[in-house]
Amino acid sequence: MIIAHISIIPVGTGSTSISNFIVEAVETLKKSGLNVMITPMGTVLEAENLEKIFKSIEECHEALHKIGVKRLLTLVLIDDRRDVERSMVDKIRSIEKKLGYSFQQCNNDDRDDDATNEHEGET
């Protein structure tokens, strides 16, 4: 299983907010059939081979260009482990087991989950 962390950064959009572009990219990734996990700083993909990873990145680029983005910077980090089969969830569970708790419980943010952030929607 190949796990890749990608960040696609639109440049020159006239706004510091990129959440609308992230939504477009994530919707495109959903159609790819890959396992997808969004994070605050990028998106993690899981696929059987590199071809599927790169194809999904290409599809995101095309989708973003279609909605008017003229320039994209893309960062890709690939974990291509061949000695043992591990999913992205397996990797998280391994760390949580060593920590002795679920990482979701390690939230130092005192805000109520339902509280509205003044910058909500601005990514």
XYZ file of C-alpha atoms in Angstrom:
123
model
C 0.000 0.000 0.000
C 1.304 3.440 -0.885
C 0.512 6.389 1.346
C 1.058 9.924 0.087
C 0.652 13.297 1.757
C -0.178 16.033 -0.734
C -0.647 19.769 -0.476
C -1.861 21.633 -3.538
C -1.462 25.366 -3.094
C -3.270 27.764 -5.434
C -1.215 30.868 -6.216
C -2.466 34.267 -7.341
C -6.138 33.788 -6.504
C -6.573 37.234 -4.975
C -7.493 35.820 -1.550
C -5.640 34.362 1.411
C -8.456 31.833 1.929
C -8.097 28.555 0.027
C -10.914 26.473 1.551
C -13.076 26.640 -1.595
C -10.182 25.237 -3.615
C -9.609 22.509 -1.020
C -13.276 21.517 -1.302
C -12.914 21.239 -5.093
C -9.788 19.084 -4.751
C -11.311 16.822 -2.079
C -14.468 16.318 -4.161
C -12.232 15.352 -7.085
C -10.297 12.908 -4.893
C -13.541 11.316 -3.665
C -14.327 10.388 -7.263
C -10.935 8.663 -7.637
C -11.918 5.802 -5.339
C -8.780 6.201 -3.215
C -8.872 6.299 0.560
C -8.626 9.993 1.457
C -7.983 11.683 4.812
C -7.926 15.468 5.085
C -5.640 17.137 7.619
C -5.167 20.797 8.547
C -2.077 21.060 6.322
C -2.810 18.708 3.446
C -4.476 15.499 2.370
C -3.352 11.898 2.797
C -4.059 9.413 0.010
C -3.797 5.640 0.046
C -3.517 3.549 -3.118
C -2.172 0.269 -4.458
C 0.354 1.966 -6.731
C 2.053 5.242 -7.566
C 0.183 5.572 -10.836
C -3.122 5.990 -8.981
C -1.596 8.580 -6.645
C -0.162 10.656 -9.486
C -3.335 10.297 -11.559
C -5.423 11.653 -8.676
C -3.043 14.614 -8.269
C -3.313 15.321 -11.995
C -7.123 15.208 -11.746
C -7.023 17.722 -8.878
C -4.841 20.037 -10.944
C -7.248 19.843 -13.871
C -10.282 20.470 -11.643
C -8.646 23.524 -10.077
C -7.544 24.908 -13.440
C -11.131 24.501 -14.697
C -12.400 26.787 -11.936
C -9.889 29.469 -12.836
C -6.732 28.792 -10.836
C -3.835 29.724 -13.108
C -0.941 28.473 -10.959
C -0.565 25.595 -8.490
C 2.311 24.566 -6.248
C 2.123 20.912 -5.222
C 4.030 19.185 -2.446
C 4.079 15.381 -2.369
C 5.504 13.071 0.317
C 5.311 9.349 -0.496
C 5.650 6.334 1.805
C 6.196 3.350 -0.505
C 6.787 0.537 1.981
C 7.147 -2.915 0.440
C 8.184 -5.136 3.368
C 4.819 -5.080 5.140
C 1.266 -4.019 4.238
C 0.170 -1.028 6.368
C -2.691 1.396 5.849
C -2.796 4.995 7.014
C -5.159 3.917 9.806
C -2.701 1.182 10.850
C 0.034 3.808 11.149
C -2.136 6.013 13.381
C -3.170 3.063 15.566
C 0.479 2.059 15.997
C 1.327 5.501 17.378
C -1.786 5.592 19.579
C -0.893 2.179 21.018
C 2.564 3.440 21.957
C 1.088 6.654 23.398
C -1.450 4.694 25.421
C -4.364 6.847 24.300
C -6.267 7.946 21.236
C -4.644 10.959 19.653
C -8.089 12.528 19.207
C -8.143 12.832 23.013
C -4.964 14.911 22.940
C -6.627 18.176 21.999
C -5.290 21.179 23.908
C -7.891 23.476 22.381
C -10.273 24.666 25.113
C -12.986 25.772 22.686
C -16.260 23.914 22.663
C -16.599 21.760 19.519
C -19.794 23.641 18.688
C -18.249 27.072 19.221
C -18.002 29.227 16.140
C -14.534 30.445 15.289
C -14.434 34.002 13.988
C -12.319 32.721 11.082
C -14.397 29.613 10.369
C -14.286 28.724 6.719
C -11.042 30.580 6.111
C -8.271 28.182 5.307
